[in-house]
CSV table of N, CA and C in Angstrom, one decimal:
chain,number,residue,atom,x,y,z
A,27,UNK,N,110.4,160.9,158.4
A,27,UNK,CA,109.6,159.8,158.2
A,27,UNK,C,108.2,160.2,158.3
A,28,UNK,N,107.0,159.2,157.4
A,28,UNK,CA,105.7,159.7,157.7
A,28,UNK,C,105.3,159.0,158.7
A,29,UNK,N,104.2,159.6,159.4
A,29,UNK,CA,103.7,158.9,160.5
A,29,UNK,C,102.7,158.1,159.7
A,30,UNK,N,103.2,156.6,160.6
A,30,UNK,CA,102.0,155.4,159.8
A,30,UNK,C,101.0,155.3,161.3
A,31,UNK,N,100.1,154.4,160.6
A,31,UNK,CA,99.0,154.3,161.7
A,31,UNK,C,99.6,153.2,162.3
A,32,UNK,N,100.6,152.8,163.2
A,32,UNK,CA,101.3,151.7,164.0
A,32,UNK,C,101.0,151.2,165.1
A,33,UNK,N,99.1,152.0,165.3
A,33,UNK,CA,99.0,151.3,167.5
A,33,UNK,C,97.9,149.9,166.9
A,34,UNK,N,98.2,149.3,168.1
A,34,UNK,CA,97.4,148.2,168.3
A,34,UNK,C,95.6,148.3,168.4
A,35,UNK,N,95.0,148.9,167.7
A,35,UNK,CA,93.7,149.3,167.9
A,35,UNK,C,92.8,147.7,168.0
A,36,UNK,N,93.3,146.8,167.6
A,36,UNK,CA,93.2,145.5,167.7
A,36,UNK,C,93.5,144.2,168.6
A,37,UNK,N,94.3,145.2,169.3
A,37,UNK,CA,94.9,144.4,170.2
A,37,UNK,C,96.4,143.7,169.7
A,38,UNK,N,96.9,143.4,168.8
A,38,UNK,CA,97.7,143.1,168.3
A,38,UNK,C,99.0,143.7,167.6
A,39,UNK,N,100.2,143.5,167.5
A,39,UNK,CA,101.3,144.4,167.7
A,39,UNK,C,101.8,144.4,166.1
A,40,UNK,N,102.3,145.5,165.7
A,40,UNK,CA,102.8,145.5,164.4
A,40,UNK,C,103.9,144.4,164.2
A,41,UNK,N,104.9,145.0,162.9
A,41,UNK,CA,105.9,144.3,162.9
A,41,UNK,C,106.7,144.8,163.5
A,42,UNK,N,108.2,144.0,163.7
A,42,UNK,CA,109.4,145.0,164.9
A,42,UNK,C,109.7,146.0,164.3
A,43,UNK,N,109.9,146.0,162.9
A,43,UNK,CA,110.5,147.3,162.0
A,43,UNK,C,109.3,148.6,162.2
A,44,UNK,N,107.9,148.3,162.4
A,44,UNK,CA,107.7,149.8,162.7
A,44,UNK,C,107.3,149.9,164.2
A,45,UNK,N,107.5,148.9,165.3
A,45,UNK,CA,108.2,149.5,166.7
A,45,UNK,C,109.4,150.0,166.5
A,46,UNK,N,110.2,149.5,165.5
A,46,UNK,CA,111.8,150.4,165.7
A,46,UNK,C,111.4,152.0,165.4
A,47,UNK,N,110.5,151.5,164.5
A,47,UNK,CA,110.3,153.4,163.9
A,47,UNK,C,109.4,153.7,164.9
A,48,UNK,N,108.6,153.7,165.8
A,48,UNK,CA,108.3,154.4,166.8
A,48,UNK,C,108.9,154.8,167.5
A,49,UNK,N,109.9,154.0,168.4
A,49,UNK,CA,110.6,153.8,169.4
A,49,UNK,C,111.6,155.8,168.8
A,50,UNK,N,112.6,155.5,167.2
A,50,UNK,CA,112.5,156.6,166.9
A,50,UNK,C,111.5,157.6,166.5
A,51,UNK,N,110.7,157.5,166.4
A,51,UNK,CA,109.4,158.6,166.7
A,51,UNK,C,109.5,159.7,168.3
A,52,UNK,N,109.0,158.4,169.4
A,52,UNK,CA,108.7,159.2,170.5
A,52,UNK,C,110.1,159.7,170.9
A,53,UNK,N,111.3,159.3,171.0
A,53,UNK,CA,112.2,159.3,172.0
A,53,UNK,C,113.1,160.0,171.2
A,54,UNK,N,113.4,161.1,171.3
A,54,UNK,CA,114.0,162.4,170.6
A,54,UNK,C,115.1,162.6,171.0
A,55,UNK,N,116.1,163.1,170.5
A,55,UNK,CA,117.3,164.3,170.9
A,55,UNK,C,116.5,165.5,171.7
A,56,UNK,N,117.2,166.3,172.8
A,56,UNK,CA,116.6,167.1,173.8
A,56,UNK,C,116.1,168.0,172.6
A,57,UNK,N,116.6,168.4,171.6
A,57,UNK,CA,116.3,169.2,170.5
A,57,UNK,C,114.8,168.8,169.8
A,58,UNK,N,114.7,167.5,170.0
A,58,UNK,CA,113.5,167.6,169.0
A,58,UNK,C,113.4,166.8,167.9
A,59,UNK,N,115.0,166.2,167.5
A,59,UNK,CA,115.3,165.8,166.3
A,59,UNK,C,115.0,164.3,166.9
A,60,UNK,N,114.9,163.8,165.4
A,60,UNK,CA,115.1,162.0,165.8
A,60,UNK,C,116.5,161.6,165.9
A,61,UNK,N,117.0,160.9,166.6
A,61,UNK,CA,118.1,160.1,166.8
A,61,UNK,C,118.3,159.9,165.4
A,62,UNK,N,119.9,159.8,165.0
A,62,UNK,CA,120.0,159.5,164.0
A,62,UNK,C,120.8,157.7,163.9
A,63,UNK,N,120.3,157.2,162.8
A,63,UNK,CA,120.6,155.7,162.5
A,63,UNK,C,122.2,155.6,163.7
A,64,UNK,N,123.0,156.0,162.8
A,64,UNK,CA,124.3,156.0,163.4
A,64,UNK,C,124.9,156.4,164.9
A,65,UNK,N,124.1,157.3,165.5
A,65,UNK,CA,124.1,157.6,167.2
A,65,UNK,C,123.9,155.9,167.3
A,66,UNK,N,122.4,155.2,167.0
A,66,UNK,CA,121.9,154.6,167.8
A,66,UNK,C,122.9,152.9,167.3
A,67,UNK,N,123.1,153.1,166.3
A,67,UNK,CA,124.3,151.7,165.7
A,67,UNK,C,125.7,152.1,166.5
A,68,UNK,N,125.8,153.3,167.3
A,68,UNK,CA,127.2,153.2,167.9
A,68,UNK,C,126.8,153.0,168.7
A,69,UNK,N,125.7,153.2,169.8
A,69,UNK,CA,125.8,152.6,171.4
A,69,UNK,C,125.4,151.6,171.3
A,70,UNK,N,124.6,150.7,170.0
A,70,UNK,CA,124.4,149.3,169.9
A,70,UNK,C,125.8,148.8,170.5
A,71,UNK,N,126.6,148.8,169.0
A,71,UNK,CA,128.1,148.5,169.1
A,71,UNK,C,128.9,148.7,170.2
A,72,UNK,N,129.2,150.0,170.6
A,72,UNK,CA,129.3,150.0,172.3
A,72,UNK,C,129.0,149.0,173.3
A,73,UNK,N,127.8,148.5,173.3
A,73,UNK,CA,127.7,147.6,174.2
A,73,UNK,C,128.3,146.1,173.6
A,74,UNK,N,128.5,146.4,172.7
A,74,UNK,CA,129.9,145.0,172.5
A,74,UNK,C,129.0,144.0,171.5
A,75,UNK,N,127.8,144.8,170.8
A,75,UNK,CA,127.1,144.1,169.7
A,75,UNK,C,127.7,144.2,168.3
A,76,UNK,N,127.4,143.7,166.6
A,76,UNK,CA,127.5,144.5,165.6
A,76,UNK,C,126.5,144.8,165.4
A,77,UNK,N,126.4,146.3,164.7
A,77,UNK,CA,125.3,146.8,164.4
A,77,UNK,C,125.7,148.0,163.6
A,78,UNK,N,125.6,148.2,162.0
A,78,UNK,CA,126.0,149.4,161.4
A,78,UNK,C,124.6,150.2,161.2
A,79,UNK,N,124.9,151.5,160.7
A,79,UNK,CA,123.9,152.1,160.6
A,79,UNK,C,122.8,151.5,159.7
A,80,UNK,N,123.8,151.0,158.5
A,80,UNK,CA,122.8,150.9,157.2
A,80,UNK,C,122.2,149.8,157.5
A,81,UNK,N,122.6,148.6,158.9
A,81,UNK,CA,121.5,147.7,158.6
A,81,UNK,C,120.8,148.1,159.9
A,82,UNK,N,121.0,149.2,160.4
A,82,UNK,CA,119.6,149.6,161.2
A,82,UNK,C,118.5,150.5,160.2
A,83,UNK,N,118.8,151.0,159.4
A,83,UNK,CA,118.6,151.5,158.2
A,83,UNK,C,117.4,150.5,158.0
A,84,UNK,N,118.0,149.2,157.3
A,84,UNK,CA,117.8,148.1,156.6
A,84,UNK,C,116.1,147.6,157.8
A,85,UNK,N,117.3,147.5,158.4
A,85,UNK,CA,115.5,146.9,159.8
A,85,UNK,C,114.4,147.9,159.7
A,86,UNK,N,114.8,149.0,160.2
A,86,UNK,CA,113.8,150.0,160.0
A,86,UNK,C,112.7,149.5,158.6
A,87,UNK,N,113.1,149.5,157.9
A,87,UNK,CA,112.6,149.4,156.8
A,87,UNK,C,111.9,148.3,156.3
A,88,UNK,N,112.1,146.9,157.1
A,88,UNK,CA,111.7,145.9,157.2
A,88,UNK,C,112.1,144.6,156.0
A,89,UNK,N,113.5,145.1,155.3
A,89,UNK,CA,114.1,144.3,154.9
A,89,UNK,C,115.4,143.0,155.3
A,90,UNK,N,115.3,143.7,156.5
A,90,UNK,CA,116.7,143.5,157.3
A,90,UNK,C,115.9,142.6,158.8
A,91,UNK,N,116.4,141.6,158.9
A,91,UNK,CA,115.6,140.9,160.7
A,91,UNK,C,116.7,140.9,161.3
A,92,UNK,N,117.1,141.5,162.1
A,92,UNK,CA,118.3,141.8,163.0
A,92,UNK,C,117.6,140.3,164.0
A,93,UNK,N,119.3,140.2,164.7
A,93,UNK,CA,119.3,139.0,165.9
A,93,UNK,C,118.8,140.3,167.2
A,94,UNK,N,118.1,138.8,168.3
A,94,UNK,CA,117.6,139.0,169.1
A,94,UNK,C,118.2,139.6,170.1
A,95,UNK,N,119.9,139.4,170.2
A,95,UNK,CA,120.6,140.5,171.1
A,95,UNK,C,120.6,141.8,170.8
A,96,UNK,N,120.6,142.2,169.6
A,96,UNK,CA,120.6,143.2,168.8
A,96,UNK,C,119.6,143.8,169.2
A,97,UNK,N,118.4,143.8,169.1
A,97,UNK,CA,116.9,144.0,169.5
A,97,UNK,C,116.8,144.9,170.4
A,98,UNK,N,117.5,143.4,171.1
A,98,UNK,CA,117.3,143.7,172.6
A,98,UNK,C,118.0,144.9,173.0
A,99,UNK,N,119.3,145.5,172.9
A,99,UNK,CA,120.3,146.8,172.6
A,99,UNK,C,119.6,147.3,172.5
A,100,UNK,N,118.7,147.7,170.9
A,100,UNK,CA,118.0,148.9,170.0
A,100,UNK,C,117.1,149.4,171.6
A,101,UNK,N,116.4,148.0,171.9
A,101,UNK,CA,115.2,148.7,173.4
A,101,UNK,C,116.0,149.1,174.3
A,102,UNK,N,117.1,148.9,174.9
A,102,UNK,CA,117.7,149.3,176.0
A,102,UNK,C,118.2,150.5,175.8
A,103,UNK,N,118.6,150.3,174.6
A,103,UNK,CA,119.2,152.3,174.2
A,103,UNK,C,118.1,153.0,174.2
A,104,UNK,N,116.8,152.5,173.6
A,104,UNK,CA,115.9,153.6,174.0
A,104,UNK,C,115.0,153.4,175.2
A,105,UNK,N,115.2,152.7,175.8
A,105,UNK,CA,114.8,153.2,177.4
A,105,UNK,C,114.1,152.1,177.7
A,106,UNK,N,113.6,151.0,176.5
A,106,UNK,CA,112.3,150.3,176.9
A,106,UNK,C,112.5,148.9,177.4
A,107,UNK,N,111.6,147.7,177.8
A,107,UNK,CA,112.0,146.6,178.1
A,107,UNK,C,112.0,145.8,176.9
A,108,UNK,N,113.1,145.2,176.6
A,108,UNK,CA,113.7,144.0,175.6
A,108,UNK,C,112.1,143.1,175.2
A,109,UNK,N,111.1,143.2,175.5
A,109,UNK,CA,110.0,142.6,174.9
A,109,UNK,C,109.1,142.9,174.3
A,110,UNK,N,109.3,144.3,174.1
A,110,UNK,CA,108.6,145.4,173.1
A,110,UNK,C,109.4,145.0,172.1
A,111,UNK,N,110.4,144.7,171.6
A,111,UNK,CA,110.7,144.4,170.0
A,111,UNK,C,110.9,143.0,170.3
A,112,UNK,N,111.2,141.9,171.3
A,112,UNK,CA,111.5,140.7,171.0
A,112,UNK,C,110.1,139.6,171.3
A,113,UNK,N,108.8,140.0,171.4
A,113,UNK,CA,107.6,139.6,171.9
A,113,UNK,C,106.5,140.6,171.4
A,114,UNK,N,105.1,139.4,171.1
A,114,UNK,CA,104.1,140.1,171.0
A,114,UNK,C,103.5,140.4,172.5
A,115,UNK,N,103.8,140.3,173.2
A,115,UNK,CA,103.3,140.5,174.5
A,115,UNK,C,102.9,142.0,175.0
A,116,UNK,N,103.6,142.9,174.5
A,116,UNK,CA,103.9,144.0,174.9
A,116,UNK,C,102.4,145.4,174.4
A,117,UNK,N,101.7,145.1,174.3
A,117,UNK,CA,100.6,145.5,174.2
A,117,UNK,C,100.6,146.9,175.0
A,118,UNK,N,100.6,146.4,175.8
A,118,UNK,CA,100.3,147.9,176.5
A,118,UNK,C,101.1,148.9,176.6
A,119,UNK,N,102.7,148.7,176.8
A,119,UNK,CA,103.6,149.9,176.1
A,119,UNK,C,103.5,150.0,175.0
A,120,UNK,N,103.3,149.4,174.3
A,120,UNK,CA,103.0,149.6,172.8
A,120,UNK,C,102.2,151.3,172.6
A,121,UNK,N,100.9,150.4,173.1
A,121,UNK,CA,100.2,151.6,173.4
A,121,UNK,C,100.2,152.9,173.8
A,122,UNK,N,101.4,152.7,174.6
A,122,UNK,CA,101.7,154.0,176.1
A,122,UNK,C,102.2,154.6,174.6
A,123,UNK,N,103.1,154.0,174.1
A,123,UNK,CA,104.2,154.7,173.1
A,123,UNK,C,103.4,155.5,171.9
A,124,UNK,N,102.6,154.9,171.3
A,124,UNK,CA,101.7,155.5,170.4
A,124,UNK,C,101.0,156.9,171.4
A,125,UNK,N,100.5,156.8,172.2
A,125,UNK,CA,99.7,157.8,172.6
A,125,UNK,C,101.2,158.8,173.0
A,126,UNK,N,102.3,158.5,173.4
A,126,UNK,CA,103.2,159.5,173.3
A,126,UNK,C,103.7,160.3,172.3
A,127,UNK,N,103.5,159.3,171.3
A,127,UNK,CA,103.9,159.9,169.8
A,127,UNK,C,103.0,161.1,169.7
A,128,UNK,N,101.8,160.4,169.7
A,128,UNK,CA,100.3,161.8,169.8
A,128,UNK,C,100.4,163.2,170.1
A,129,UNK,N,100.9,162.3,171.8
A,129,UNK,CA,101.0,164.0,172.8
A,129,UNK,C,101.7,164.7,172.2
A,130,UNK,N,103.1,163.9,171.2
A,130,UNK,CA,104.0,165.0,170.8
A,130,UNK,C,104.1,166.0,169.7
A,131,UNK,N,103.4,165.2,168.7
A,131,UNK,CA,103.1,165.7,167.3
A,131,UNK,C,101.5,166.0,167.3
A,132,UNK,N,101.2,166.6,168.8
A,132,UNK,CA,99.8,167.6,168.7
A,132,UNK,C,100.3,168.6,169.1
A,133,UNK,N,100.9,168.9,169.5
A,133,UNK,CA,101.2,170.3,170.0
A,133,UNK,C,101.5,170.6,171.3
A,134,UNK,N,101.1,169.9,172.2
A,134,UNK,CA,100.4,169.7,173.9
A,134,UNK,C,101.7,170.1,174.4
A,135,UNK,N,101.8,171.0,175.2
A,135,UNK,CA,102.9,171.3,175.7
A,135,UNK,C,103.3,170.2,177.5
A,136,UNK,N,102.2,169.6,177.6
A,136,UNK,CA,102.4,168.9,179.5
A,136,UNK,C,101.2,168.1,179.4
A,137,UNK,N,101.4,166.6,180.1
A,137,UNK,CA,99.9,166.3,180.5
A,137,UNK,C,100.0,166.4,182.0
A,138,UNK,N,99.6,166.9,183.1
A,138,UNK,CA,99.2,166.2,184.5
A,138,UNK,C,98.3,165.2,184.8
A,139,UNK,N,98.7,164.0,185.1
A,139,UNK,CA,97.6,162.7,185.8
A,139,UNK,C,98.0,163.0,187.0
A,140,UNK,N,96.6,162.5,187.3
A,140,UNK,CA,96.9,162.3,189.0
A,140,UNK,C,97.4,160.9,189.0
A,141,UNK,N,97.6,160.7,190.1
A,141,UNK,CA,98.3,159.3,190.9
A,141,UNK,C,96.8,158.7,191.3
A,142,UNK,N,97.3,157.6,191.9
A,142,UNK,CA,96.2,156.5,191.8
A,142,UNK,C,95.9,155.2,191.1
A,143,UNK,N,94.7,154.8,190.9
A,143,UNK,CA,94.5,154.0,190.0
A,143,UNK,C,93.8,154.3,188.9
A,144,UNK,N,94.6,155.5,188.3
A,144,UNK,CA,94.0,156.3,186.9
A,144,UNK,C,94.6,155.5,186.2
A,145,UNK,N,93.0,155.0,185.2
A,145,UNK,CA,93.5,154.8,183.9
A,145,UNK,C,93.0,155.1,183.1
A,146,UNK,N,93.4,155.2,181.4
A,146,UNK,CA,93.6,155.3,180.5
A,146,UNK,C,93.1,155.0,179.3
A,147,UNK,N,92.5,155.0,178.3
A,147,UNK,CA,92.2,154.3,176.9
A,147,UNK,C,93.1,154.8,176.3
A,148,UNK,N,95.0,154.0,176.2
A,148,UNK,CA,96.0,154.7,175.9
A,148,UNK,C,95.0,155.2,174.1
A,149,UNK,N,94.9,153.6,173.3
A,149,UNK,CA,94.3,153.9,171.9
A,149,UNK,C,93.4,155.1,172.0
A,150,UNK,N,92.2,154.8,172.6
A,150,UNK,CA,91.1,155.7,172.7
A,150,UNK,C,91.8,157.1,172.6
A,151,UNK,N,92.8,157.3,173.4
A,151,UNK,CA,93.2,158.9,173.6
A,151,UNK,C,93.9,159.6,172.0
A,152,UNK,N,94.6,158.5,171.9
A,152,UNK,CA,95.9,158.6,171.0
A,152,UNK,C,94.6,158.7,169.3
A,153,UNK,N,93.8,158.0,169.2
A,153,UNK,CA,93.0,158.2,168.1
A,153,UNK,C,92.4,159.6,168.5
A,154,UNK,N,92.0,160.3,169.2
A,154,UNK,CA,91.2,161.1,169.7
A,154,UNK,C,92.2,162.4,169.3
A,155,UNK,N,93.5,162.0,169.9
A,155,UNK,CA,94.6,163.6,169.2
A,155,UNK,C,95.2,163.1,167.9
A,156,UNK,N,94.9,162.0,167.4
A,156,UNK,CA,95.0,161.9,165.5
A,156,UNK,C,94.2,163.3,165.3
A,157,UNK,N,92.6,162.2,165.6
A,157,UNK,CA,91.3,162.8,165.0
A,157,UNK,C,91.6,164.4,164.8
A,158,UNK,N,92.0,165.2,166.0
A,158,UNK,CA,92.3,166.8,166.2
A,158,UNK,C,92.8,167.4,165.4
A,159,UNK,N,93.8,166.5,164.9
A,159,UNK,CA,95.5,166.8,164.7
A,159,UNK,C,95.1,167.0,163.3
A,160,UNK,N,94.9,165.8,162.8
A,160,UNK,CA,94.0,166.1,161.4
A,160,UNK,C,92.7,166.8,160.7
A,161,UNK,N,92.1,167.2,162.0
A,161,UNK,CA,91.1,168.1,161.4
A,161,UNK,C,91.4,169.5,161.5
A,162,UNK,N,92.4,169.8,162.5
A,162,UNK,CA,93.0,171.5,162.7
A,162,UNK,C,94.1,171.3,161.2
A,163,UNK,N,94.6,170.7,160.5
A,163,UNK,CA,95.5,170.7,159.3
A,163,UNK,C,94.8,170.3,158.3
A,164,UNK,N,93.6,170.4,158.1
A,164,UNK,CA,92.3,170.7,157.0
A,164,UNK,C,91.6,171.6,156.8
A,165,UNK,N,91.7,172.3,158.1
A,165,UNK,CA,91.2,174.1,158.5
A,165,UNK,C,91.7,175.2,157.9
């Protein structure tokens, strides 16, 4: 899939079809790969939901509005809280997720933070390793 421009630079949260495609974006197979439709429609279903591939397929895509249990599965399988796809609220993971995307598809092999009360301009960062990312692949 292509990377779209999907962070909140505005404050405001996409549609849930391209948090779904983020969510597969950051959160890989130990290999590297993206999860594939069908892994993530069997542990939906697993947890005792329906969910086929082709209409995760279908959501992704933004033709498809899956129910809100459903959703709620897709975030749980990938690790996150059920209000990142069922609520605009979520702003700031949002964020966190886009700047992970970054870290990953720049090359960066580790970040170390310290502990504390470090913070962040998740956007600010995550536009900053676009900016890089695209000017070392015009070189």
């Amino acid at each position: 899939m292509t990377s779209k421009r999907i962070d909140s630079v505005d404050g405001s949260m996409p549609p849930v079809n391209e948090r779904i495609e983020l969510l597969f974006s950051v959160w890989r197979e130990p290999g590297g790969t993206e999860r594939s439709n069908e892994a993530v429609a069997r542990a939906v279903s697993a947890a005792g939901l329906d969910l086929s591939a082709e209409a995760l397929v279908a959501a992704r895509a933004g033709s498809v509005v899956l129910q809100k249990d459903v959703l709620g599965a897709i975030a749980a399988e990938f690790g996150v809280d059920q209000s990142y796809l069922l609520s605009d609220e979520a702003v700031a993971l949002h964020d966190q997720l886009v700047l992970l995307r970054e870290v990953g598809t720049s090359g960066i092999k580790g970040i170390h933070l310290r502990g504390g009360d470090f913070h962040v301009d998740a956007v600010g960062m995550a536009e900053l390793l676009r900016q890089l990312r695209e000017r070392s692949s015009n070189n």
